[in-house]
């Protein structure tokens, strides 16, 4: 173990910006050569006009800058080492941020005539073709605002497909597995399907017999993610897809964990009818939570393409690109317009800069980095790996368990997570619910981090575990070097205490 780098977050008593400043304080004052024309406001319909002026804080430019600098100094983010597992969080190259902030991208309005933003549409079309190449699918759309949204799109397409065949009344079940992301069963239920969840066997995936027993003429779709969020690849995937097709069901590939298999497998060749990729994770666009500015790129076969929601890109005889509505059979919009186009542009730039060889190299590196980490992590007392009887190499991530460490010391994985942040690493990802692996922790290296960074992360884990045995109270009372000590999650669970806006905060607390 190398000597751990020291870390201490800045701690500012930073007020909320809405309570700062003083009336009349300004960033810049501009001399106007003619007075502001207030009559322009009358162009707005009366019911949209503001009657009282909005209560904004009045601050100098420097105060604003200092405030946000202080806040940023209190967060770690990618300034530390962030091995946040599942779906591969990546560094977002600055050059791509520069590109999407150019007026040609940032100032395009989605209701503009397509002839006025042909360049952007060409990028969307090229990127669609790139994803076709890596998946084998016939067409991609970018409307879904994240992975869960793309899963929902698939569920609605499944409905449309079976409604069209007059089978919706009978095909009302979706089969998934206990380790699939919670959005898979949740979106299936939201679209009106009942969900069959298969349990895992010793290998870490359900048996083919369990799948066959669940399949019937009521099955609408099989939904799989492979490798899954534990890092295990189900080698029987083709057999599964064939069995589901034999039962007349569709097969959807939640490809969130694509990083370790990029350019090595193609969803179509495994038999899938549709798949999704996370542009905001695997493809180098910023990760954004809760369906924010993200994209779950959804691709499907020609057979399903007629159910896709518009607006869809179409090339006219003159070679120009235009936007057309989806077919009458199409599912309605699930998000606005064509989706978050700056995310597509970043993902396109990232993919072009990688090239197909780069994607292959990144996949290889991410598997190598994960297996390097695994060898070191498994030598830490108290740490084991999920499904140890499965001797196959994990791919781009491994789920570990601190069950023994907790039994020996009373220190939980949440305590270890807090303590690790004291060493300047981002709080590691544990597991989605339900936690069927006790005290889980799931780091994912991806291709970005150097060996020194990976070693630093492992050293932080090793140090925290060693402390759990030697000084459990030190770990239980962590973090000690962070701006905020501990958040109480009681507030997150009680709607009476939620205050997600300044207005609700003042209503509830002032
Ligand atoms: C396998 C899998 N599918 C879907 C999702 C949901 O993606 P998003 O957060 O973009 O909605 C995740 C996110 O962690 C995931 O791991």
mmCIF file of C-alpha atoms in Angstrom, residues 121-499:
data_model
loop_
_atom_site.group_PDB
_atom_site.id
_atom_site.type_symbol
_atom_site.label_atom_id
_atom_site.label_comp_id
_atom_site.label_asym_id
_atom_site.label_seq_id
_atom_site.Cartn_x
_atom_site.Cartn_y
_atom_site.Cartn_z
ATOM 1 C CA UNK A 121 -29.456 16.795 -38.101
ATOM 2 C CA UNK A 122 -26.545 15.303 -40.076
ATOM 3 C CA UNK A 123 -24.766 14.636 -36.774
ATOM 4 C CA UNK A 124 -27.853 12.944 -35.340
ATOM 5 C CA UNK A 125 -28.189 10.823 -38.485
ATOM 6 C CA UNK A 126 -24.483 9.855 -38.488
ATOM 7 C CA UNK A 127 -24.627 8.928 -34.837
ATOM 8 C CA UNK A 128 -27.721 6.821 -35.432
ATOM 9 C CA UNK A 129 -25.678 4.939 -38.082
ATOM 10 C CA UNK A 130 -22.745 4.496 -35.694
ATOM 11 C CA UNK A 131 -25.010 2.924 -33.097
ATOM 12 C CA UNK A 132 -26.540 0.708 -35.777
ATOM 13 C CA UNK A 133 -23.012 -0.482 -36.500
ATOM 14 C CA UNK A 134 -22.190 -1.375 -32.890
ATOM 15 C CA UNK A 135 -25.561 -3.002 -32.169
ATOM 16 C CA UNK A 136 -26.810 -4.371 -35.488
ATOM 17 C CA UNK A 137 -30.171 -2.637 -34.962
ATOM 18 C CA UNK A 138 -31.954 -0.942 -37.894
ATOM 19 C CA UNK A 139 -32.757 2.435 -36.378
ATOM 20 C CA UNK A 140 -32.107 4.565 -33.288
ATOM 21 C CA UNK A 141 -34.072 7.372 -31.680
ATOM 22 C CA UNK A 142 -32.837 9.742 -28.989
ATOM 23 C CA UNK A 143 -36.024 11.017 -27.410
ATOM 24 C CA UNK A 144 -35.772 9.070 -24.142
ATOM 25 C CA UNK A 145 -34.328 11.241 -21.373
ATOM 26 C CA UNK A 146 -32.250 8.449 -19.767
ATOM 27 C CA UNK A 147 -31.949 4.703 -19.369
ATOM 28 C CA UNK A 148 -35.174 4.293 -17.429
ATOM 29 C CA UNK A 149 -37.005 6.373 -20.010
ATOM 30 C CA UNK A 150 -35.653 4.142 -22.810
ATOM 31 C CA UNK A 151 -36.848 1.082 -20.898
ATOM 32 C CA UNK A 152 -40.267 2.739 -20.686
ATOM 33 C CA UNK A 153 -40.174 3.425 -24.422
ATOM 34 C CA UNK A 154 -39.562 -0.254 -24.972
ATOM 35 C CA UNK A 155 -42.528 -1.192 -22.792
ATOM 36 C CA UNK A 156 -44.825 1.156 -24.704
ATOM 37 C CA UNK A 157 -43.512 -0.213 -28.023
ATOM 38 C CA UNK A 158 -44.204 -3.718 -26.767
ATOM 39 C CA UNK A 159 -47.793 -2.682 -26.069
ATOM 40 C CA UNK A 160 -48.160 -1.134 -29.531
ATOM 41 C CA UNK A 161 -46.638 -4.220 -31.193
ATOM 42 C CA UNK A 162 -49.022 -6.660 -29.504
ATOM 43 C CA UNK A 163 -52.019 -4.319 -29.828
ATOM 44 C CA UNK A 164 -51.339 -4.284 -33.569
ATOM 45 C CA UNK A 165 -51.397 -8.081 -33.618
ATOM 46 C CA UNK A 166 -54.575 -8.228 -31.518
ATOM 47 C CA UNK A 167 -52.703 -9.970 -28.700
ATOM 48 C CA UNK A 168 -52.459 -7.238 -26.083
ATOM 49 C CA UNK A 169 -55.254 -8.768 -24.011
ATOM 50 C CA UNK A 170 -53.326 -12.004 -23.585
ATOM 51 C CA UNK A 171 -49.646 -10.940 -23.804
ATOM 52 C CA UNK A 172 -49.486 -9.086 -20.520
ATOM 53 C CA UNK A 173 -46.332 -10.351 -18.775
ATOM 54 C CA UNK A 174 -42.745 -9.111 -18.825
ATOM 55 C CA UNK A 175 -39.995 -11.410 -17.595
ATOM 56 C CA UNK A 176 -36.920 -9.983 -15.954
ATOM 57 C CA UNK A 177 -34.491 -11.027 -13.233
ATOM 58 C CA UNK A 178 -33.942 -9.949 -9.657
ATOM 59 C CA UNK A 179 -30.613 -8.281 -10.538
ATOM 60 C CA UNK A 180 -32.043 -6.186 -13.355
ATOM 61 C CA UNK A 181 -32.154 -2.449 -12.713
ATOM 62 C CA UNK A 182 -35.334 -1.466 -10.792
ATOM 63 C CA UNK A 183 -36.401 0.631 -13.768
ATOM 64 C CA UNK A 184 -37.025 -2.530 -15.775
ATOM 65 C CA UNK A 185 -39.836 -3.969 -13.625
ATOM 66 C CA UNK A 186 -41.027 -0.457 -12.739
ATOM 67 C CA UNK A 187 -41.469 0.670 -16.343
ATOM 68 C CA UNK A 188 -43.098 -2.652 -17.246
ATOM 69 C CA UNK A 189 -45.628 -2.121 -14.445
ATOM 70 C CA UNK A 190 -46.112 1.535 -15.432
ATOM 71 C CA UNK A 191 -46.993 0.395 -18.954
ATOM 72 C CA UNK A 192 -49.610 -1.982 -17.537
ATOM 73 C CA UNK A 193 -47.744 -5.316 -17.619
ATOM 74 C CA UNK A 194 -47.383 -7.741 -14.775
ATOM 75 C CA UNK A 195 -43.799 -8.629 -13.980
ATOM 76 C CA UNK A 196 -42.206 -12.023 -13.437
ATOM 77 C CA UNK A 197 -38.884 -11.709 -11.616
ATOM 78 C CA UNK A 198 -36.519 -14.679 -11.860
ATOM 79 C CA UNK A 199 -34.272 -15.448 -8.863
ATOM 80 C CA UNK A 200 -30.522 -16.070 -9.254
ATOM 81 C CA UNK A 201 -28.755 -19.423 -8.910
ATOM 82 C CA UNK A 202 -25.211 -20.003 -7.559
ATOM 83 C CA UNK A 203 -23.663 -18.779 -10.821
ATOM 84 C CA UNK A 204 -25.224 -15.351 -10.358
ATOM 85 C CA UNK A 205 -27.895 -15.648 -13.042
ATOM 86 C CA UNK A 206 -31.201 -17.519 -13.200
ATOM 87 C CA UNK A 207 -31.329 -21.015 -14.621
ATOM 88 C CA UNK A 208 -32.590 -21.561 -18.147
ATOM 89 C CA UNK A 209 -35.132 -23.999 -16.658
ATOM 90 C CA UNK A 210 -36.589 -21.158 -14.544
ATOM 91 C CA UNK A 211 -36.835 -19.015 -17.652
ATOM 92 C CA UNK A 212 -38.563 -21.771 -19.634
ATOM 93 C CA UNK A 213 -41.015 -22.341 -16.787
ATOM 94 C CA UNK A 214 -41.899 -18.632 -16.754
ATOM 95 C CA UNK A 215 -42.325 -18.291 -20.542
ATOM 96 C CA UNK A 216 -45.801 -18.808 -21.969
ATOM 97 C CA UNK A 217 -48.251 -17.382 -24.473
ATOM 98 C CA UNK A 218 -48.781 -14.601 -21.929
ATOM 99 C CA UNK A 219 -45.160 -13.380 -22.211
ATOM 100 C CA UNK A 220 -44.862 -10.053 -23.998
ATOM 101 C CA UNK A 221 -41.136 -9.475 -23.535
ATOM 102 C CA UNK A 222 -37.946 -10.711 -21.956
ATOM 103 C CA UNK A 223 -35.837 -7.866 -20.572
ATOM 104 C CA UNK A 224 -32.168 -8.561 -19.831
ATOM 105 C CA UNK A 225 -29.093 -6.603 -18.897
ATOM 106 C CA UNK A 226 -25.887 -8.480 -19.579
ATOM 107 C CA UNK A 227 -23.312 -8.118 -18.085
ATOM 108 C CA UNK A 228 -25.517 -7.115 -15.215
ATOM 109 C CA UNK A 229 -24.936 -4.620 -12.415
ATOM 110 C CA UNK A 230 -22.940 -7.287 -10.541
ATOM 111 C CA UNK A 231 -20.516 -7.609 -13.464
ATOM 112 C CA UNK A 232 -21.606 -11.139 -14.409
ATOM 113 C CA UNK A 233 -22.180 -12.040 -18.053
ATOM 114 C CA UNK A 234 -24.854 -14.659 -18.639
ATOM 115 C CA UNK A 235 -23.230 -16.909 -21.251
ATOM 116 C CA UNK A 236 -26.598 -18.500 -22.096
ATOM 117 C CA UNK A 237 -27.986 -15.234 -23.409
ATOM 118 C CA UNK A 238 -28.560 -16.575 -26.941
ATOM 119 C CA UNK A 239 -30.396 -19.611 -25.653
ATOM 120 C CA UNK A 240 -32.572 -17.294 -23.539
ATOM 121 C CA UNK A 241 -33.431 -15.037 -26.439
ATOM 122 C CA UNK A 242 -34.270 -18.039 -28.629
ATOM 123 C CA UNK A 243 -36.512 -19.497 -25.925
ATOM 124 C CA UNK A 244 -38.349 -16.182 -25.520
ATOM 125 C CA UNK A 245 -38.819 -15.881 -29.286
ATOM 126 C CA UNK A 246 -40.133 -19.447 -29.447
ATOM 127 C CA UNK A 247 -42.785 -18.353 -26.953
ATOM 128 C CA UNK A 248 -43.672 -15.412 -29.248
ATOM 129 C CA UNK A 249 -42.163 -12.719 -26.988
ATOM 130 C CA UNK A 250 -39.976 -9.731 -27.832
ATOM 131 C CA UNK A 251 -36.480 -9.413 -26.357
ATOM 132 C CA UNK A 252 -35.047 -6.146 -25.051
ATOM 133 C CA UNK A 253 -31.380 -5.654 -24.166
ATOM 134 C CA UNK A 254 -30.781 -3.106 -21.399
ATOM 135 C CA UNK A 255 -27.230 -2.353 -22.560
ATOM 136 C CA UNK A 256 -26.351 -0.025 -19.671
ATOM 137 C CA UNK A 257 -23.260 -2.108 -18.944
ATOM 138 C CA UNK A 258 -21.967 -1.985 -22.509
ATOM 139 C CA UNK A 259 -18.503 -0.703 -21.654
ATOM 140 C CA UNK A 260 -16.762 -4.057 -21.198
ATOM 141 C CA UNK A 261 -18.295 -5.603 -24.332
ATOM 142 C CA UNK A 262 -18.122 -2.639 -26.752
ATOM 143 C CA UNK A 263 -17.326 -3.973 -30.265
ATOM 144 C CA UNK A 264 -17.242 -7.547 -28.917
ATOM 145 C CA UNK A 265 -20.933 -8.390 -29.108
ATOM 146 C CA UNK A 266 -23.855 -6.983 -31.081
ATOM 147 C CA UNK A 267 -27.353 -7.069 -29.619
ATOM 148 C CA UNK A 268 -28.890 -8.057 -32.973
ATOM 149 C CA UNK A 269 -26.535 -11.014 -33.415
ATOM 150 C CA UNK A 270 -27.598 -12.286 -30.004
ATOM 151 C CA UNK A 271 -31.144 -12.146 -31.368
ATOM 152 C CA UNK A 272 -32.505 -9.075 -29.526
ATOM 153 C CA UNK A 273 -35.304 -7.028 -31.099
ATOM 154 C CA UNK A 274 -34.341 -3.799 -29.363
ATOM 155 C CA UNK A 275 -31.667 -2.345 -27.087
ATOM 156 C CA UNK A 276 -30.663 0.855 -25.377
ATOM 157 C CA UNK A 277 -27.383 2.650 -24.716
ATOM 158 C CA UNK A 278 -26.638 5.339 -22.136
ATOM 159 C CA UNK A 279 -25.180 8.317 -23.981
ATOM 160 C CA UNK A 280 -24.845 10.178 -20.669
ATOM 161 C CA UNK A 281 -22.579 7.477 -19.267
ATOM 162 C CA UNK A 282 -20.938 5.000 -21.675
ATOM 163 C CA UNK A 283 -20.680 7.521 -24.526
ATOM 164 C CA UNK A 284 -18.896 10.331 -22.699
ATOM 165 C CA UNK A 285 -21.747 12.779 -22.133
ATOM 166 C CA UNK A 286 -22.193 14.048 -18.575
ATOM 167 C CA UNK A 287 -23.983 11.738 -16.194
ATOM 168 C CA UNK A 288 -27.152 13.340 -14.970
ATOM 169 C CA UNK A 289 -29.531 11.894 -12.489
ATOM 170 C CA UNK A 290 -33.287 11.682 -12.421
ATOM 171 C CA UNK A 291 -33.916 11.889 -16.158
ATOM 172 C CA UNK A 292 -32.152 15.248 -16.409
ATOM 173 C CA UNK A 293 -30.264 16.254 -19.561
ATOM 174 C CA UNK A 294 -29.501 12.680 -20.469
ATOM 175 C CA UNK A 295 -30.311 10.236 -23.274
ATOM 176 C CA UNK A 296 -31.141 6.572 -23.391
ATOM 177 C CA UNK A 297 -30.576 5.877 -27.099
ATOM 178 C CA UNK A 298 -33.190 3.334 -28.153
ATOM 179 C CA UNK A 299 -32.542 1.091 -31.158
ATOM 180 C CA UNK A 300 -34.781 -1.542 -32.691
ATOM 181 C CA UNK A 301 -35.339 -3.712 -35.743
ATOM 182 C CA UNK A 302 -37.309 -2.578 -38.787
ATOM 183 C CA UNK A 303 -40.186 -4.695 -37.543
ATOM 184 C CA UNK A 304 -40.541 -2.508 -34.453
ATOM 185 C CA UNK A 305 -39.493 0.787 -36.088
ATOM 186 C CA UNK A 306 -43.040 1.545 -37.238
ATOM 187 C CA UNK A 307 -44.057 1.988 -33.596
ATOM 188 C CA UNK A 308 -41.346 4.574 -32.805
ATOM 189 C CA UNK A 309 -42.475 8.013 -31.660
ATOM 190 C CA UNK A 310 -41.882 10.998 -33.942
ATOM 191 C CA UNK A 311 -40.358 13.322 -34.885
ATOM 192 C CA UNK A 312 -38.214 10.971 -36.959
ATOM 193 C CA UNK A 313 -35.417 11.865 -39.327
ATOM 194 C CA UNK A 314 -35.982 11.201 -43.007
ATOM 195 C CA UNK A 315 -33.768 11.948 -46.005
ATOM 196 C CA UNK A 316 -35.592 13.636 -48.850
ATOM 197 C CA UNK A 317 -34.891 13.030 -52.569
ATOM 198 C CA UNK A 318 -32.742 16.171 -52.609
ATOM 199 C CA UNK A 319 -30.483 14.635 -49.967
ATOM 200 C CA UNK A 320 -31.578 17.023 -47.199
ATOM 201 C CA UNK A 321 -32.772 15.770 -43.834
ATOM 202 C CA UNK A 322 -36.245 16.488 -42.622
ATOM 203 C CA UNK A 323 -38.402 15.557 -39.636
ATOM 204 C CA UNK A 324 -41.561 13.501 -40.007
ATOM 205 C CA UNK A 325 -44.171 12.314 -37.560
ATOM 206 C CA UNK A 326 -44.162 8.650 -36.539
ATOM 207 C CA UNK A 327 -46.662 6.307 -38.195
ATOM 208 C CA UNK A 328 -50.295 6.008 -37.014
ATOM 209 C CA UNK A 329 -49.194 2.918 -35.156
ATOM 210 C CA UNK A 330 -46.431 4.807 -33.375
ATOM 211 C CA UNK A 331 -46.447 5.289 -29.631
ATOM 212 C CA UNK A 332 -46.921 8.906 -28.619
ATOM 213 C CA UNK A 333 -44.031 11.133 -27.627
ATOM 214 C CA UNK A 334 -42.373 10.079 -24.392
ATOM 215 C CA UNK A 335 -40.338 13.303 -24.228
ATOM 216 C CA UNK A 336 -40.201 16.597 -26.065
ATOM 217 C CA UNK A 337 -39.032 16.899 -29.652
ATOM 218 C CA UNK A 338 -35.996 14.790 -30.625
ATOM 219 C CA UNK A 339 -34.551 14.611 -27.097
ATOM 220 C CA UNK A 340 -31.558 16.444 -25.612
ATOM 221 C CA UNK A 341 -29.571 17.032 -28.796
ATOM 222 C CA UNK A 342 -26.453 18.460 -27.109
ATOM 223 C CA UNK A 343 -26.076 15.038 -25.471
ATOM 224 C CA UNK A 344 -26.162 13.356 -28.894
ATOM 225 C CA UNK A 345 -23.577 15.803 -30.212
ATOM 226 C CA UNK A 346 -21.217 15.150 -27.304
ATOM 227 C CA UNK A 347 -21.653 11.381 -27.722
ATOM 228 C CA UNK A 348 -21.029 11.692 -31.471
ATOM 229 C CA UNK A 349 -17.815 13.683 -30.868
ATOM 230 C CA UNK A 350 -16.677 11.225 -28.234
ATOM 231 C CA UNK A 351 -17.309 8.249 -30.530
ATOM 232 C CA UNK A 352 -15.593 9.903 -33.492
ATOM 233 C CA UNK A 353 -12.541 10.692 -31.397
ATOM 234 C CA UNK A 354 -12.408 7.102 -30.123
ATOM 235 C CA UNK A 355 -13.007 5.368 -33.449
ATOM 236 C CA UNK A 356 -13.942 1.716 -33.564
ATOM 237 C CA UNK A 357 -10.430 0.673 -32.491
ATOM 238 C CA UNK A 358 -10.637 3.086 -29.582
ATOM 239 C CA UNK A 359 -13.903 1.561 -28.436
ATOM 240 C CA UNK A 360 -12.329 -1.901 -28.543
ATOM 241 C CA UNK A 361 -9.321 -0.649 -26.587
ATOM 242 C CA UNK A 362 -11.555 1.049 -24.018
ATOM 243 C CA UNK A 363 -13.547 -2.169 -23.553
ATOM 244 C CA UNK A 364 -10.335 -4.144 -23.067
ATOM 245 C CA UNK A 365 -8.892 -1.599 -20.658
ATOM 246 C CA UNK A 366 -12.038 -1.467 -18.571
ATOM 247 C CA UNK A 367 -12.060 -5.261 -18.151
ATOM 248 C CA UNK A 368 -8.333 -5.319 -17.423
ATOM 249 C CA UNK A 369 -8.630 -2.476 -14.885
ATOM 250 C CA UNK A 370 -11.523 -4.198 -13.141
ATOM 251 C CA UNK A 371 -9.724 -7.500 -12.880
ATOM 252 C CA UNK A 372 -6.573 -5.777 -11.641
ATOM 253 C CA UNK A 373 -8.677 -4.139 -8.943
ATOM 254 C CA UNK A 374 -10.373 -7.398 -8.104
ATOM 255 C CA UNK A 375 -7.078 -9.143 -7.378
ATOM 256 C CA UNK A 376 -6.058 -6.435 -4.929
ATOM 257 C CA UNK A 377 -9.490 -5.880 -3.359
ATOM 258 C CA UNK A 378 -10.010 -9.574 -2.593
ATOM 259 C CA UNK A 379 -6.830 -9.562 -0.505
ATOM 260 C CA UNK A 380 -8.427 -7.037 1.920
ATOM 261 C CA UNK A 381 -9.615 -8.813 5.105
ATOM 262 C CA UNK A 382 -13.421 -8.841 5.434
ATOM 263 C CA UNK A 383 -14.097 -8.366 1.703
ATOM 264 C CA UNK A 384 -15.463 -11.094 -0.604
ATOM 265 C CA UNK A 385 -16.986 -11.094 -4.060
ATOM 266 C CA UNK A 386 -20.608 -11.767 -4.926
ATOM 267 C CA UNK A 387 -21.198 -15.263 -6.320
ATOM 268 C CA UNK A 388 -17.650 -16.542 -5.717
ATOM 269 C CA UNK A 389 -18.580 -19.945 -7.201
ATOM 270 C CA UNK A 390 -18.809 -18.337 -10.619
ATOM 271 C CA UNK A 391 -15.150 -18.631 -11.604
ATOM 272 C CA UNK A 392 -15.486 -16.748 -14.894
ATOM 273 C CA UNK A 393 -13.762 -13.368 -15.021
ATOM 274 C CA UNK A 394 -16.036 -10.463 -14.237
ATOM 275 C CA UNK A 395 -16.196 -7.922 -17.014
ATOM 276 C CA UNK A 396 -16.092 -4.172 -16.416
ATOM 277 C CA UNK A 397 -17.149 -4.301 -12.779
ATOM 278 C CA UNK A 398 -17.412 -6.599 -9.791
ATOM 279 C CA UNK A 399 -19.830 -6.477 -6.912
ATOM 280 C CA UNK A 400 -18.177 -7.157 -3.557
ATOM 281 C CA UNK A 401 -19.673 -7.837 -0.150
ATOM 282 C CA UNK A 402 -18.469 -6.535 3.223
ATOM 283 C CA UNK A 403 -20.727 -8.983 5.069
ATOM 284 C CA UNK A 404 -17.821 -10.553 6.979
ATOM 285 C CA UNK A 405 -16.361 -7.185 7.910
ATOM 286 C CA UNK A 406 -19.743 -6.066 9.288
ATOM 287 C CA UNK A 407 -20.168 -9.325 11.232
ATOM 288 C CA UNK A 408 -16.638 -9.010 12.671
ATOM 289 C CA UNK A 409 -16.695 -5.290 13.526
ATOM 290 C CA UNK A 410 -20.242 -3.876 13.383
ATOM 291 C CA UNK A 411 -19.000 -1.381 10.762
ATOM 292 C CA UNK A 412 -21.381 -1.321 7.763
ATOM 293 C CA UNK A 413 -20.706 -0.677 4.112
ATOM 294 C CA UNK A 414 -22.351 2.745 4.542
ATOM 295 C CA UNK A 415 -19.763 3.606 7.200
ATOM 296 C CA UNK A 416 -16.970 2.450 4.877
ATOM 297 C CA UNK A 417 -18.489 4.518 2.067
ATOM 298 C CA UNK A 418 -18.405 7.610 4.295
ATOM 299 C CA UNK A 419 -14.886 6.935 5.525
ATOM 300 C CA UNK A 420 -13.514 6.483 2.002
ATOM 301 C CA UNK A 421 -14.547 10.019 1.109
ATOM 302 C CA UNK A 422 -12.130 11.229 3.799
ATOM 303 C CA UNK A 423 -9.326 10.123 1.464
ATOM 304 C CA UNK A 424 -10.524 12.227 -1.460
ATOM 305 C CA UNK A 425 -12.406 9.532 -3.352
ATOM 306 C CA UNK A 426 -15.984 9.955 -4.459
ATOM 307 C CA UNK A 427 -18.490 7.949 -2.362
ATOM 308 C CA UNK A 428 -18.457 4.536 -4.045
ATOM 309 C CA UNK A 429 -21.620 3.009 -5.499
ATOM 310 C CA UNK A 430 -23.130 0.235 -3.388
ATOM 311 C CA UNK A 431 -26.061 -1.469 -5.152
ATOM 312 C CA UNK A 432 -29.520 -0.848 -6.473
ATOM 313 C CA UNK A 433 -32.339 -2.108 -4.287
ATOM 314 C CA UNK A 434 -33.025 -4.798 -3.275
ATOM 315 C CA UNK A 435 -29.671 -5.568 -1.650
ATOM 316 C CA UNK A 436 -29.637 -9.296 -2.232
ATOM 317 C CA UNK A 437 -25.844 -9.233 -1.780
ATOM 318 C CA UNK A 438 -25.333 -8.231 1.868
ATOM 319 C CA UNK A 439 -23.299 -5.042 2.490
ATOM 320 C CA UNK A 440 -22.630 -4.557 -1.244
ATOM 321 C CA UNK A 441 -20.104 -2.271 -2.916
ATOM 322 C CA UNK A 442 -19.632 -1.958 -6.685
ATOM 323 C CA UNK A 443 -16.695 0.044 -8.028
ATOM 324 C CA UNK A 444 -16.191 0.347 -11.778
ATOM 325 C CA UNK A 445 -12.903 1.520 -13.219
ATOM 326 C CA UNK A 446 -13.742 2.038 -16.889
ATOM 327 C CA UNK A 447 -10.888 3.012 -19.198
ATOM 328 C CA UNK A 448 -10.107 6.441 -17.818
ATOM 329 C CA UNK A 449 -8.196 6.040 -14.584
ATOM 330 C CA UNK A 450 -4.480 5.491 -14.304
ATOM 331 C CA UNK A 451 -3.038 2.644 -12.283
ATOM 332 C CA UNK A 452 -2.011 5.194 -9.612
ATOM 333 C CA UNK A 453 -5.620 6.386 -9.322
ATOM 334 C CA UNK A 454 -6.930 2.830 -9.062
ATOM 335 C CA UNK A 455 -4.323 2.043 -6.418
ATOM 336 C CA UNK A 456 -5.276 5.153 -4.475
ATOM 337 C CA UNK A 457 -8.948 4.062 -4.476
ATOM 338 C CA UNK A 458 -8.055 0.528 -3.369
ATOM 339 C CA UNK A 459 -5.728 1.893 -0.674
ATOM 340 C CA UNK A 460 -8.580 4.072 0.624
ATOM 341 C CA UNK A 461 -10.802 0.981 0.840
ATOM 342 C CA UNK A 462 -8.052 -1.090 2.453
ATOM 343 C CA UNK A 463 -7.282 1.647 4.984
ATOM 344 C CA UNK A 464 -10.989 2.058 5.865
ATOM 345 C CA UNK A 465 -11.393 -1.708 6.341
ATOM 346 C CA UNK A 466 -8.236 -1.923 8.438
ATOM 347 C CA UNK A 467 -9.549 0.902 10.633
ATOM 348 C CA UNK A 468 -12.889 -0.930 10.957
ATOM 349 C CA UNK A 469 -11.035 -3.751 12.746
ATOM 350 C CA UNK A 470 -8.691 -1.507 14.750
ATOM 351 C CA UNK A 471 -10.827 1.589 15.553
ATOM 352 C CA UNK A 472 -14.438 0.902 14.532
ATOM 353 C CA UNK A 473 -15.695 4.174 16.098
ATOM 354 C CA UNK A 474 -13.449 6.206 13.818
ATOM 355 C CA UNK A 475 -15.131 4.651 10.773
ATOM 356 C CA UNK A 476 -18.653 4.764 12.187
ATOM 357 C CA UNK A 477 -18.353 8.465 12.903
ATOM 358 C CA UNK A 478 -16.891 9.277 9.442
ATOM 359 C CA UNK A 479 -16.622 11.376 7.398
ATOM 360 C CA UNK A 480 -14.196 13.606 9.242
ATOM 361 C CA UNK A 481 -12.591 15.531 6.376
ATOM 362 C CA UNK A 482 -15.729 16.536 4.451
ATOM 363 C CA UNK A 483 -17.630 19.811 4.333
ATOM 364 C CA UNK A 484 -20.772 18.188 5.633
ATOM 365 C CA UNK A 485 -20.580 15.529 8.258
ATOM 366 C CA UNK A 486 -23.622 13.338 7.676
ATOM 367 C CA UNK A 487 -27.001 13.869 6.114
ATOM 368 C CA UNK A 488 -29.969 12.416 7.889
ATOM 369 C CA UNK A 489 -32.060 10.493 5.386
ATOM 370 C CA UNK A 490 -35.137 10.864 7.616
ATOM 371 C CA UNK A 491 -35.767 14.145 5.788
ATOM 372 C CA UNK A 492 -35.732 12.456 2.395
ATOM 373 C CA UNK A 493 -38.458 10.073 3.500
ATOM 374 C CA UNK A 494 -40.868 12.616 4.960
ATOM 375 C CA UNK A 495 -42.826 14.780 2.487
ATOM 376 C CA UNK A 496 -43.595 17.250 5.296
ATOM 377 C CA UNK A 497 -39.925 18.152 5.530
ATOM 378 C CA UNK A 498 -39.064 18.176 1.815
ATOM 379 C CA UNK A 499 -38.116 21.560 0.462
#
